[in-house]
Short mmCIF file of C-alpha atoms in Angstrom, two decimals:
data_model
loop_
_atom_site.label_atom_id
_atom_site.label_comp_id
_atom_site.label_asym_id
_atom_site.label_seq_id
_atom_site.Cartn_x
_atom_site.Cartn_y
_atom_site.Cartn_z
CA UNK O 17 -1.47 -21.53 13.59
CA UNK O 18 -0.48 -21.08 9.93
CA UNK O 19 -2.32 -23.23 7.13
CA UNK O 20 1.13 -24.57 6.12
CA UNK O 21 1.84 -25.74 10.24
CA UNK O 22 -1.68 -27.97 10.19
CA UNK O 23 -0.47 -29.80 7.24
CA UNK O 24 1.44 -33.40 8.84
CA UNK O 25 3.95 -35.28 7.58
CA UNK O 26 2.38 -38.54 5.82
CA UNK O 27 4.49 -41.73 6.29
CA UNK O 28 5.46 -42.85 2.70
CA UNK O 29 3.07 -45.34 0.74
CA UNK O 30 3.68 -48.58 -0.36
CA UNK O 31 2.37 -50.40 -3.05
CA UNK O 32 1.02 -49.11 -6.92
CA UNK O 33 0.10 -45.96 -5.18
CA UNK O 34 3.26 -45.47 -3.61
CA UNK O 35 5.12 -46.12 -6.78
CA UNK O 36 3.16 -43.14 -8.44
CA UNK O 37 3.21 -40.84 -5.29
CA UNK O 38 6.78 -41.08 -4.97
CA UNK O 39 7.31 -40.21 -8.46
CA UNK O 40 4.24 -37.50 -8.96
CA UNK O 41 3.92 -36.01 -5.07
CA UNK O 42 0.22 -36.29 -5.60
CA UNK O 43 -0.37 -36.70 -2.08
CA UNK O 44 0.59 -32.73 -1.70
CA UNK O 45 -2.67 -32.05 -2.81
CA UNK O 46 -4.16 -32.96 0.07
CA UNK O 47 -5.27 -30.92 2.74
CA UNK O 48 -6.99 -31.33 6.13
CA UNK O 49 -10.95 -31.36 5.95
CA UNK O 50 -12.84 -30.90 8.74
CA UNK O 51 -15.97 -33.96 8.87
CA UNK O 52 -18.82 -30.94 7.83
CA UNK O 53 -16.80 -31.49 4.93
CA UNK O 54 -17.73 -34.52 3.71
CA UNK O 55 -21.57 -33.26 2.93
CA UNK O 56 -23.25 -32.77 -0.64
CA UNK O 57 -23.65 -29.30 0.85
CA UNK O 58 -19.70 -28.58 0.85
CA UNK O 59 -18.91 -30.39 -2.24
CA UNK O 60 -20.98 -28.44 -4.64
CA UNK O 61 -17.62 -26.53 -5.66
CA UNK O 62 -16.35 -29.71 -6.73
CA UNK O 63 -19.49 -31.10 -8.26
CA UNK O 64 -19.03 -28.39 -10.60
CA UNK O 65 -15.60 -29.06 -11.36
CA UNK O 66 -16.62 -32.29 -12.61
CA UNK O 67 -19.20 -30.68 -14.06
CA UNK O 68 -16.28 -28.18 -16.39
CA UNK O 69 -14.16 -31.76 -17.36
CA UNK O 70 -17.17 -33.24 -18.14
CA UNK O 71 -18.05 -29.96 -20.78
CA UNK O 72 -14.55 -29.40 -21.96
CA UNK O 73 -14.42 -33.49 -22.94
CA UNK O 74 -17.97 -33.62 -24.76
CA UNK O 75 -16.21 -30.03 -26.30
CA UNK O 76 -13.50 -31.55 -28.03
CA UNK O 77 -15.31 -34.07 -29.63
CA UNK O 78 -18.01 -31.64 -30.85
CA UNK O 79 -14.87 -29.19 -32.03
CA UNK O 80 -14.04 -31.97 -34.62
CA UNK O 81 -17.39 -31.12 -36.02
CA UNK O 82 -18.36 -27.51 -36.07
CA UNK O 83 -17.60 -24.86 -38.42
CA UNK O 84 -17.42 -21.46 -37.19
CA UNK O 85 -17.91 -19.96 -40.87
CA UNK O 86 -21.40 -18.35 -40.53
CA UNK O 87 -21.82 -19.64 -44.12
CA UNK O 88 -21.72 -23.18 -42.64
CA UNK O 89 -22.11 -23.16 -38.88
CA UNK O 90 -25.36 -23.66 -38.36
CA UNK O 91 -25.22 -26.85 -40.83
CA UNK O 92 -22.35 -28.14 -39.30
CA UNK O 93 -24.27 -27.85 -35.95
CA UNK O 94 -27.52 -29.89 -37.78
CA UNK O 95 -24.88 -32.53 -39.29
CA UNK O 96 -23.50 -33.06 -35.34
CA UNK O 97 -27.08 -33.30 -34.26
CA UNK O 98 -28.09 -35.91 -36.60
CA UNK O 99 -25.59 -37.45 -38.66
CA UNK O 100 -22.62 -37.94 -36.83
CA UNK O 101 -22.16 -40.73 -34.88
CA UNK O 102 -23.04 -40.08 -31.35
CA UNK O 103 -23.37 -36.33 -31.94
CA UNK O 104 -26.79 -36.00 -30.21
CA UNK O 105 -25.68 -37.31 -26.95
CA UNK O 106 -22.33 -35.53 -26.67
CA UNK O 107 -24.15 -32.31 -27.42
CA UNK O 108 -27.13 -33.75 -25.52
CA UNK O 109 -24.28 -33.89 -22.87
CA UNK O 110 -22.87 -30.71 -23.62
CA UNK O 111 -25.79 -28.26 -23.48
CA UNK O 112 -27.36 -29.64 -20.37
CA UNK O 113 -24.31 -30.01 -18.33
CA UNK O 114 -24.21 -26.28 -19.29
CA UNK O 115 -27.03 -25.33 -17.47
CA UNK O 116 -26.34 -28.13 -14.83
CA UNK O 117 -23.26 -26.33 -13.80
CA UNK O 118 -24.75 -23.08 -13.34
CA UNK O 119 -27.26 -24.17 -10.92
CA UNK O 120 -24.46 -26.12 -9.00
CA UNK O 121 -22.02 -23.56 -9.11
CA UNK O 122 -25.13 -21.32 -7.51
CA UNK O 123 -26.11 -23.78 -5.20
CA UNK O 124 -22.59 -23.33 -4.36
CA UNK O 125 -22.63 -20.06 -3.84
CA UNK O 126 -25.75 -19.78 -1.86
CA UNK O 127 -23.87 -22.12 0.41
CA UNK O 128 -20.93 -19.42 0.90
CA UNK O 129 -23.69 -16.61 1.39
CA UNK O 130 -25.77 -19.09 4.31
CA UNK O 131 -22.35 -20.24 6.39
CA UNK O 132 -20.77 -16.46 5.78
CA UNK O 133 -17.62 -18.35 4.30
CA UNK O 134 -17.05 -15.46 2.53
CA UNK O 135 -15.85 -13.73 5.50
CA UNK O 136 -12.20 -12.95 6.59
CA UNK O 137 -9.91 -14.41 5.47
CA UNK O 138 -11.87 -15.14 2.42
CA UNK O 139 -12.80 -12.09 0.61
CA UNK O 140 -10.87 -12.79 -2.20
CA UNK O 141 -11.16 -16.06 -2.53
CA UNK O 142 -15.15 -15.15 -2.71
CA UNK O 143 -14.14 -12.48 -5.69
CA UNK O 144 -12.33 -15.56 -8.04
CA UNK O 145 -15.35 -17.62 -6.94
CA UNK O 146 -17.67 -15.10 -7.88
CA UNK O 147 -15.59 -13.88 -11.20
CA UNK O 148 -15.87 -17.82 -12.12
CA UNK O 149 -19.88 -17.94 -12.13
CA UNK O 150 -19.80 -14.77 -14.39
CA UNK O 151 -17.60 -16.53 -16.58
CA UNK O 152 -19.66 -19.48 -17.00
CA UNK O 153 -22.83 -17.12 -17.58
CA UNK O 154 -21.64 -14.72 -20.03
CA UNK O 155 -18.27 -15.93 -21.09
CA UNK O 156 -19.48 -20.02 -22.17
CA UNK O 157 -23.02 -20.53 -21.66
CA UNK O 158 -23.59 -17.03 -23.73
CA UNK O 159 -21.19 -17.69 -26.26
CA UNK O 160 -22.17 -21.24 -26.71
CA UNK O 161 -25.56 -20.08 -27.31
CA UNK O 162 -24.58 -18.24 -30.43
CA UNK O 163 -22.16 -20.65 -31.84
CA UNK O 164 -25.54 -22.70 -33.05
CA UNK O 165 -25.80 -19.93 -35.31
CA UNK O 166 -29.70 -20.24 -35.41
CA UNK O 167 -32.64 -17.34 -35.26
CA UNK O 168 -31.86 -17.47 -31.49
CA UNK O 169 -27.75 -16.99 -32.07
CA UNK O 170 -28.62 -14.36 -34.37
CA UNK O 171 -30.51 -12.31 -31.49
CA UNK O 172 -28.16 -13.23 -28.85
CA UNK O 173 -25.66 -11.70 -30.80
CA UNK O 174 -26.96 -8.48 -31.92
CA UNK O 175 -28.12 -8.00 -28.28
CA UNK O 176 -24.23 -8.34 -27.55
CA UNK O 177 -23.60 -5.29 -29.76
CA UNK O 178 -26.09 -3.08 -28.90
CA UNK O 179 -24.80 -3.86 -24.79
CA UNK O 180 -21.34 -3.41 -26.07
CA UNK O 181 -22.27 0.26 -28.19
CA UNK O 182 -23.07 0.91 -24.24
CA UNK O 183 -19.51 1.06 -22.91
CA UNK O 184 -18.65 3.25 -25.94
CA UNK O 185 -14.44 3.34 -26.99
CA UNK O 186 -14.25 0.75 -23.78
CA UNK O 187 -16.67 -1.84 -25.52
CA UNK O 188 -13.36 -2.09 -28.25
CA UNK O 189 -12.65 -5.71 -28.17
CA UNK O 190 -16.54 -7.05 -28.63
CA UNK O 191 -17.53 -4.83 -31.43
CA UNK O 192 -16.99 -6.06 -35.15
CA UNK O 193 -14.82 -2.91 -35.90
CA UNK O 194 -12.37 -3.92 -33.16
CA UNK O 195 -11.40 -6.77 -36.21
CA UNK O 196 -13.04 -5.90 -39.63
CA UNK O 197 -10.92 -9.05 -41.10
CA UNK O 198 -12.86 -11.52 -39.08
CA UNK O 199 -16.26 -11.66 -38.76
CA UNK O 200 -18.26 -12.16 -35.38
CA UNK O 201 -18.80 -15.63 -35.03
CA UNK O 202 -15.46 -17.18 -35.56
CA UNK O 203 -14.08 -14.27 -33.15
CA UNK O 204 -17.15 -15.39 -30.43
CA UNK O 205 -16.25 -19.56 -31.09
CA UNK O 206 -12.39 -18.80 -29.93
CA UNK O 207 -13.84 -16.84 -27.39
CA UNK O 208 -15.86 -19.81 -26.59
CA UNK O 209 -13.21 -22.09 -26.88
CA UNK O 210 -9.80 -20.93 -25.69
CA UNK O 211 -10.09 -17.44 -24.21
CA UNK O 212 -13.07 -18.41 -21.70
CA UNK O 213 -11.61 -21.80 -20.91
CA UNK O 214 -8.07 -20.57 -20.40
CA UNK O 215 -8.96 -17.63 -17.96
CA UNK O 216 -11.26 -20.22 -16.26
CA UNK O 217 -8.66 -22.75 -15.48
CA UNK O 218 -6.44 -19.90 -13.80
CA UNK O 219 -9.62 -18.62 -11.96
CA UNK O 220 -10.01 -22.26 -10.75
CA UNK O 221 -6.50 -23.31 -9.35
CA UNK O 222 -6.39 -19.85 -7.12
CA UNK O 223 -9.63 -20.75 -5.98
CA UNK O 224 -8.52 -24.45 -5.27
CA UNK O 225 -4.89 -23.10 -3.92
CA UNK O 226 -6.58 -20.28 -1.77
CA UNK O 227 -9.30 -23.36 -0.59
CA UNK O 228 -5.79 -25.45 0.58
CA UNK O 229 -4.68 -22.31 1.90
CA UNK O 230 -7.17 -20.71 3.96
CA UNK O 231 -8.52 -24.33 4.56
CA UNK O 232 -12.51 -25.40 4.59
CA UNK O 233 -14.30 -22.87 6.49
CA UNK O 234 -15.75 -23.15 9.81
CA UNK O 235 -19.81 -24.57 10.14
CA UNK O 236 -21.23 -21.05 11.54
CA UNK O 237 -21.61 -22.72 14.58
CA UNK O 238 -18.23 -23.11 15.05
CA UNK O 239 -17.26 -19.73 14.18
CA UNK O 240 -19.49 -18.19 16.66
CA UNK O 241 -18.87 -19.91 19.42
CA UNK O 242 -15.21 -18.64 18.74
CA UNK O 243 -13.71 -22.45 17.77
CA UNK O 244 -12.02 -21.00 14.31
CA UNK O 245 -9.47 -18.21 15.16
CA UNK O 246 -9.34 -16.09 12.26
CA UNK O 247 -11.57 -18.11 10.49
CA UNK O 248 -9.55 -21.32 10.41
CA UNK O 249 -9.98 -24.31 12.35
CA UNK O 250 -7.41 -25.54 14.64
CA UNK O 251 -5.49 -29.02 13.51
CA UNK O 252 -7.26 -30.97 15.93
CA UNK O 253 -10.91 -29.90 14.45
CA UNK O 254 -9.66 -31.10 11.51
CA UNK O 255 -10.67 -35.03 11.29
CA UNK O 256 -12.19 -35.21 8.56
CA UNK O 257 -11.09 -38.34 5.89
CA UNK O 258 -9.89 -36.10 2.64
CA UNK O 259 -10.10 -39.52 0.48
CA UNK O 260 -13.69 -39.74 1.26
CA UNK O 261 -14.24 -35.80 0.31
CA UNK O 262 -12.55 -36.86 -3.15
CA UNK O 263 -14.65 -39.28 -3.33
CA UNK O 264 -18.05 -37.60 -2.77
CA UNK O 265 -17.04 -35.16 -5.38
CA UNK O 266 -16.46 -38.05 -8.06
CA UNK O 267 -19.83 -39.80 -6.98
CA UNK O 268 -21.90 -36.95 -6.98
CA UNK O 269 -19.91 -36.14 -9.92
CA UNK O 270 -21.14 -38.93 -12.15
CA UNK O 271 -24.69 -38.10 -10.69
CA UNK O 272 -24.12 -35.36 -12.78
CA UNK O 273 -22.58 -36.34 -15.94
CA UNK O 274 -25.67 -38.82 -15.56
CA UNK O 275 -28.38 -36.64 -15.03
CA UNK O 276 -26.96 -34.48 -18.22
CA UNK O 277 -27.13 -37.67 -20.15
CA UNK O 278 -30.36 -38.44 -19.38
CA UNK O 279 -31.98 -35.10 -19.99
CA UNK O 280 -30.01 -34.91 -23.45
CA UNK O 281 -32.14 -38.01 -24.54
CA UNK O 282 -34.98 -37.30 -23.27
CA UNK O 283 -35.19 -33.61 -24.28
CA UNK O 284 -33.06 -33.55 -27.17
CA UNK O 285 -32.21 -29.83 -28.31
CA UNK O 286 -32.76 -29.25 -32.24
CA UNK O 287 -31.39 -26.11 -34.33
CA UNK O 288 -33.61 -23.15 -34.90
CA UNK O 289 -34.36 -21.46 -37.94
CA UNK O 290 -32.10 -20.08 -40.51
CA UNK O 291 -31.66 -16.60 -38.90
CA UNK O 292 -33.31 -13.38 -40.30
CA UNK O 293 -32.22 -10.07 -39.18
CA UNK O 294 -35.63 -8.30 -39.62
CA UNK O 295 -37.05 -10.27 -36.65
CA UNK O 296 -36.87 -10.77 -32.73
CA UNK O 297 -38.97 -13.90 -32.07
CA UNK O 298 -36.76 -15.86 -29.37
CA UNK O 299 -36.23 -15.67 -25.47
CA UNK O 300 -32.89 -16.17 -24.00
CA UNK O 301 -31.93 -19.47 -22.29
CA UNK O 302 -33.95 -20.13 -19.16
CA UNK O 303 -30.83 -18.84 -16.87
CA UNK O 304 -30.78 -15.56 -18.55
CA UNK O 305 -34.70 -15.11 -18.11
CA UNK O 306 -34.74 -12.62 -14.91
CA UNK O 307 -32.40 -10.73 -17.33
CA UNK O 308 -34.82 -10.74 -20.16
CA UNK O 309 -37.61 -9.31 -17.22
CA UNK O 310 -35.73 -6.34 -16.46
CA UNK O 311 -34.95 -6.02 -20.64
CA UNK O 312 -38.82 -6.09 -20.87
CA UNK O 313 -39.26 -2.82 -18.78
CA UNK O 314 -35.76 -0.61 -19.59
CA UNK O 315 -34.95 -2.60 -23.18
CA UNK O 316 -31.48 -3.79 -24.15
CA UNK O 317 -29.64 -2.01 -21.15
CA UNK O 318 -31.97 -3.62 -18.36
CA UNK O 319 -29.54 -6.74 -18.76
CA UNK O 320 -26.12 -4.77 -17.97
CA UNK O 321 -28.09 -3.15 -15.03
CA UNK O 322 -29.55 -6.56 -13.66
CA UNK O 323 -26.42 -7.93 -14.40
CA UNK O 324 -24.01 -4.86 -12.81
CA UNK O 325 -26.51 -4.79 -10.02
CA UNK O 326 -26.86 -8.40 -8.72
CA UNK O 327 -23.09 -9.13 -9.53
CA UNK O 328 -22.05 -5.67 -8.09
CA UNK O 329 -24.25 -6.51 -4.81
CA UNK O 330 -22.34 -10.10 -4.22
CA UNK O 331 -18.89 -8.92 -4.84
CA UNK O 332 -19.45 -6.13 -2.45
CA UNK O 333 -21.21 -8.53 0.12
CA UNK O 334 -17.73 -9.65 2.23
CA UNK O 335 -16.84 -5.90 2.55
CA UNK O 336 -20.62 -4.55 3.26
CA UNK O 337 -21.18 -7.29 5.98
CA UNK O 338 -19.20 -6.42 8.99
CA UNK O 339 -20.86 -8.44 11.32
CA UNK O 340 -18.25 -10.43 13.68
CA UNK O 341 -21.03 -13.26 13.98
CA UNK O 342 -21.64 -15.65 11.07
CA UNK O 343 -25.02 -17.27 12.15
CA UNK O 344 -28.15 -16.39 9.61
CA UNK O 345 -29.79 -14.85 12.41
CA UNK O 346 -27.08 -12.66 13.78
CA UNK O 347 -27.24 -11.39 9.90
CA UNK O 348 -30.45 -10.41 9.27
CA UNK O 349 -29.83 -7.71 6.34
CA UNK O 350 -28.30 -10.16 4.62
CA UNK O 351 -30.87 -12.66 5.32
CA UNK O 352 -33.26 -10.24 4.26
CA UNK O 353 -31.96 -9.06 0.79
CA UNK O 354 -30.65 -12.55 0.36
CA UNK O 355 -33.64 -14.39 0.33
CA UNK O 356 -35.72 -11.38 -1.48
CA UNK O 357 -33.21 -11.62 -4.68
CA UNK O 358 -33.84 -15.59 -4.71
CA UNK O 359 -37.30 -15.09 -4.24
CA UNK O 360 -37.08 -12.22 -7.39
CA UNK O 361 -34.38 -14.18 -9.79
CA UNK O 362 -36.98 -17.20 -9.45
CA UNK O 363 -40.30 -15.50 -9.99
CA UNK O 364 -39.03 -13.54 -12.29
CA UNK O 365 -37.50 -16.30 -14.20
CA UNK O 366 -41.17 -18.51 -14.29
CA UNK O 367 -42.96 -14.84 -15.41
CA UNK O 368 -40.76 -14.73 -18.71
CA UNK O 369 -41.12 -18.70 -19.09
CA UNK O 370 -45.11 -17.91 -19.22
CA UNK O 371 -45.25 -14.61 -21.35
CA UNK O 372 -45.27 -14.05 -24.91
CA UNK O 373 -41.84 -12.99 -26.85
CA UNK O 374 -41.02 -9.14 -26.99
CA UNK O 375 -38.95 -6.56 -29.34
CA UNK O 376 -36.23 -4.91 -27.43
CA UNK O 377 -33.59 -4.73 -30.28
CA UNK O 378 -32.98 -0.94 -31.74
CA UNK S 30 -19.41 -53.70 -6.69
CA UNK S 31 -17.19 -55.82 -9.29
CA UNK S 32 -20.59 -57.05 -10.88
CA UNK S 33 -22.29 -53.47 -11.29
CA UNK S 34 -19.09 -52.25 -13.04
CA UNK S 35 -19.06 -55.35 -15.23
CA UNK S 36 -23.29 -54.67 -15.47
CA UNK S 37 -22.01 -51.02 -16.53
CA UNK S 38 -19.02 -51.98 -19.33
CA UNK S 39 -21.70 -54.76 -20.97
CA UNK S 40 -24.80 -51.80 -21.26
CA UNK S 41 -21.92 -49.17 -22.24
CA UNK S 42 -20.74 -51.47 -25.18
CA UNK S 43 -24.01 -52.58 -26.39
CA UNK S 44 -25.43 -48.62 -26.45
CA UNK S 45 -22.51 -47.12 -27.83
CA UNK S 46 -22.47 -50.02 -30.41
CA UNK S 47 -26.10 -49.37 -31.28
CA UNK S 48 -25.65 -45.72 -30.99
CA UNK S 49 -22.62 -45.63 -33.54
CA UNK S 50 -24.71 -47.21 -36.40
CA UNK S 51 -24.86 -44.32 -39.21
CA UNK S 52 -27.80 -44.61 -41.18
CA UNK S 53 -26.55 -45.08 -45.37
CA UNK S 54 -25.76 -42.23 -46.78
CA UNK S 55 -25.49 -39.85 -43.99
CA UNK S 56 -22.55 -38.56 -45.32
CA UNK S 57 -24.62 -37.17 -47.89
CA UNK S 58 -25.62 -34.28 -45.73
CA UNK S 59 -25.53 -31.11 -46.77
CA UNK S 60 -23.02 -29.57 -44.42
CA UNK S 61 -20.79 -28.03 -47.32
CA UNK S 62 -23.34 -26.69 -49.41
CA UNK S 63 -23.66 -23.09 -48.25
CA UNK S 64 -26.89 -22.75 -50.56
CA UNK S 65 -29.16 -24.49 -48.18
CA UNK S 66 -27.91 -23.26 -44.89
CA UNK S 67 -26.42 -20.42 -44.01
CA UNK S 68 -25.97 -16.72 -42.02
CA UNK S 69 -27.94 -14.50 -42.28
CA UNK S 70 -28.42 -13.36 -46.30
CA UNK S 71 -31.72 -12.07 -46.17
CA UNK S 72 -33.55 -14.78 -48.47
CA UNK S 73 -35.95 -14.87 -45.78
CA UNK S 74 -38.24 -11.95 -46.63
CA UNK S 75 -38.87 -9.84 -43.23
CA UNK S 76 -41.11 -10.55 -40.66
CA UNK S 77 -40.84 -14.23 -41.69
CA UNK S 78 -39.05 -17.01 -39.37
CA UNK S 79 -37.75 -19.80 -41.16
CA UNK S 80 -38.35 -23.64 -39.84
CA UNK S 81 -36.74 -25.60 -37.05
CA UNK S 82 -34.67 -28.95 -37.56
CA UNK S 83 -35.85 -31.38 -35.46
CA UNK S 84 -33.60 -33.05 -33.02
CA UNK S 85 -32.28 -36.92 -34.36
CA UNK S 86 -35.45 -39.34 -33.92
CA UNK S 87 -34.25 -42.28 -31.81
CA UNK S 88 -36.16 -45.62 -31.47
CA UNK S 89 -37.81 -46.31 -27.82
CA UNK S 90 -35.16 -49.26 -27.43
CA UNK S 91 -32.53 -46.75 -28.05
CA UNK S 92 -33.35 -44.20 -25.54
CA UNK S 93 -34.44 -47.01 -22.86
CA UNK S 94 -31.05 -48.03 -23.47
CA UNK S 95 -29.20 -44.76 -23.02
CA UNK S 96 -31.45 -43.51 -19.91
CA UNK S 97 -30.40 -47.64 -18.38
CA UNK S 98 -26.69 -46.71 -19.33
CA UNK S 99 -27.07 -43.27 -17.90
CA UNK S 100 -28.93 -45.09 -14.80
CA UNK S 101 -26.30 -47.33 -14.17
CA UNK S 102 -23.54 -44.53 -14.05
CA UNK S 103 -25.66 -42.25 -11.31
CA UNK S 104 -25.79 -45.76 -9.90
CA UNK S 105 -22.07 -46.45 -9.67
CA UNK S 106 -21.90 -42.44 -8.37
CA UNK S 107 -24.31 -43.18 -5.97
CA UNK S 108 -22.50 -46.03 -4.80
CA UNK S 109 -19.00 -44.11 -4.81
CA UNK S 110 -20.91 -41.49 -2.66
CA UNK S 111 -21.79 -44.10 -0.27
CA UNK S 112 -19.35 -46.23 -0.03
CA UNK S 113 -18.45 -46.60 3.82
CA UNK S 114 -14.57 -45.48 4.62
CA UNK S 115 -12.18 -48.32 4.83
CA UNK S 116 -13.91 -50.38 1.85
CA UNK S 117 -12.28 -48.86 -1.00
CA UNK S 118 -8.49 -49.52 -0.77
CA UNK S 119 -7.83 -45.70 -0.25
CA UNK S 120 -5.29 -44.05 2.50
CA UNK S 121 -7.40 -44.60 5.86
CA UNK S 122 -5.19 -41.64 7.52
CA UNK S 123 -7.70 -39.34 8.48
CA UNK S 124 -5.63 -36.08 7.24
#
């Protein structure tokens, strides 16, 4: 049965609702969920969506405030912080909603990795899922850390270039040559701003069209005891209330935006040090740290090979793990090497949170 | 329900009212004078790190006000999360 075949006809709406149905056809974006679906376990991808709005609204107000001139960005970040009005919660908001969404959009994908819905017909779907978390890590939460335009910024950034004098002629677009008119910073904020967030919004409706296409995948149980054809459940499996799935998102959701908001007051972020070149005295942020532990033992280029390696290793994963059956322990390589990279990203991560800075820059 | 929302709009106007206050003169900041702040120039002689600026100070009613605001909004998630089918007044068609 073809995704398009499960989808009924719904009898029209009366009402408000109606009135803006009729006129909008919002209630095309529905699709049939099956009940597993309506768990905080299968609504993490949408969590984090909320999680995005929630950044991209605290964004534009802090826009209307920061200067990317390097002569003034840094005091336009300090003026945000603690003059303007509100300033320290939206960016309160901002930067820990940041990190929020990382972990959720990981939780996420741990999810994928434990039911095998990366499995046929999937595989791509997993590749825009994945491309989306490397987004959010290097293309907003990395540029975002510069942008501050502290002692940290200033390291972040020359890191950049010496990973970028890596790829050689290919590194082109990241190096300062690539635009001698413009200077880094302004060049990293649009990045921040517009490139990032426009390539992440196209990433995120052919995830969300491939999710209404495919459908919600199968619990593994289901799967192996041969109930999803093809990976897709049959009509009748599908019983689940979508309004109620909506609505878990949004709750959870505000959880969130909540639990950001709380953290921002509580642990307020300030603005580091006027930067000086002739120094390396910062770590990264706390979700680059198992980056920084491989940097410690091979310098600069131990991030591109963590990075290429772990990022490499999941995007190969759907086409590396063959196996028909989708239960953990009908997959135990993958169980295996699964659990041993957790196990490494989160030691690793506490071993740089206890040890002394390093030099790694040339 | 209808009274936690109301709860919610009366501790959201009250923060963000108390929030908003600018202190006299905060204008005054130096946000366009390049001579105090600025990239990297090198006044900093090497090996030295400069000084941090410390986050906005906000009075214990203050933050006891935002973490109750930020409270009541898990709250209402909470709640949305929870809510049984069939109370809101959604579509109960169970595609």
């Amino acid at each position: 049965m073809t995704p398009a075949a499960r989808d009924s006809v719904q009898p029209p709406r009366s009402g408000f609702w109606g009135w803006i149905d009729s006129r909008l056809g919002l209630s095309a974006l529905r699709y049939p969920v099956p009940p597993h679906a309506n768990t905080l376990w299968y609504t993490l991808g949408g969590i984090t969506f909320i999680g995005l709005l929630a950044l991209v609204a605290t964004g534009f107000w802090m826009t209307q405030y920061y200067n990317p001139d390097p002569a003034s960005a840094r005091a336009s970040v300090i003026y945000l912080q603690n003059t303007a009005a509100l300033g320290d919660v939206i960016r309160g908001i901002h930067v820990w909603m940041a990190y929020l969404v990382v972990i959720t959009a990981s939780l996420h994908l741990i999810r994928i990795v434990v039911t095998a819905a990366y499995k046929r017909p999937r595989e791509i779907n997993w590749l825009f899922g994945l491309g989306l978390l490397v987004l959010l890590l290097f293309g907003s939460v990395f540029t975002g850390t510069v942008l501050r335009w502290d002692q940290e910024s200033y390291e972040a950034m020359a890191h950049n270039m010496e990973l970028v004098a890596l790829f050689g002629s290919l590194g082109g677009f990241f190096t300062k040559a690539f635009s001698p008119s413009v200077t880094m910073l302004p060049r990293l904020y649009t990045v921040h701003v517009s490139i990032v967030p426009l390539i992440l919004l196209v990433f995120i409706l052919v995830h969300v069209l491939l999710i209404k296409f495919h459908g919600i995948s199968p619990t593994t149980a289901q799967a192996d005891a041969g109930e999803a054809p093809g990976g897709q459940l049959p009509k009748e499996k599908l019983t689940g209330h979508y309004p109620t799935h909506l609505r878990l998102m949004v709750g959870y959701g505000l959880v969130l935006l909540a639990v950001a908001g709380i953290l921002g007051v509580l642990f307020p972020r300030g603005i580091g040090p006027v930067p000086n070149p002739a120094i390396e005295v910062t770590k990264p942020s706390f979700v680059f740290y198992w980056m920084y532990a491989f940097e410690d033992w091979f310098g600069v280029p131990g991030i591109l090979y963590s990075a290429a390696g772990l990022f490499g290793l999941l995007a190969l994963l759907p086409f590396l793990d063959r196996t028909p059956l989708r239960g953990l322990r009908s997959r135990p390589v993958v169980l295996a090497i699964g659990t041993l990279l957790l196990l490494a990203i989160i030691g690793l991560s506490i071993s740089v949170a206890l040890s002394p800075t390093a030099t790694h820059l040339q | 329900m209808t009274q936690t929302i109301r709860l919610a709009a009366l501790l959201t106007a009250l923060t963000l009212s108390a929030l908003s206050a600018q202190p006299a003169g905060a204008a005054s900041a130096a946000i366009h004078d390049p001579s105090t702040e600025g990239s990297p120039s090198g006044r900093l002689a090497p090996g030295q790190a400069g000084s941090e600026v410390a986050p906005r100070e906000r009075s214990g009613g203050q933050k006891i006000g935002m973490v109750a605001l930020f409270g009541t909004l898990a709250g209402l998630g909470v709640l949305l999360a929870a809510t049984p089918r069939g109370i809101l007044r959604e579509d109960d068609d169970p595609t």
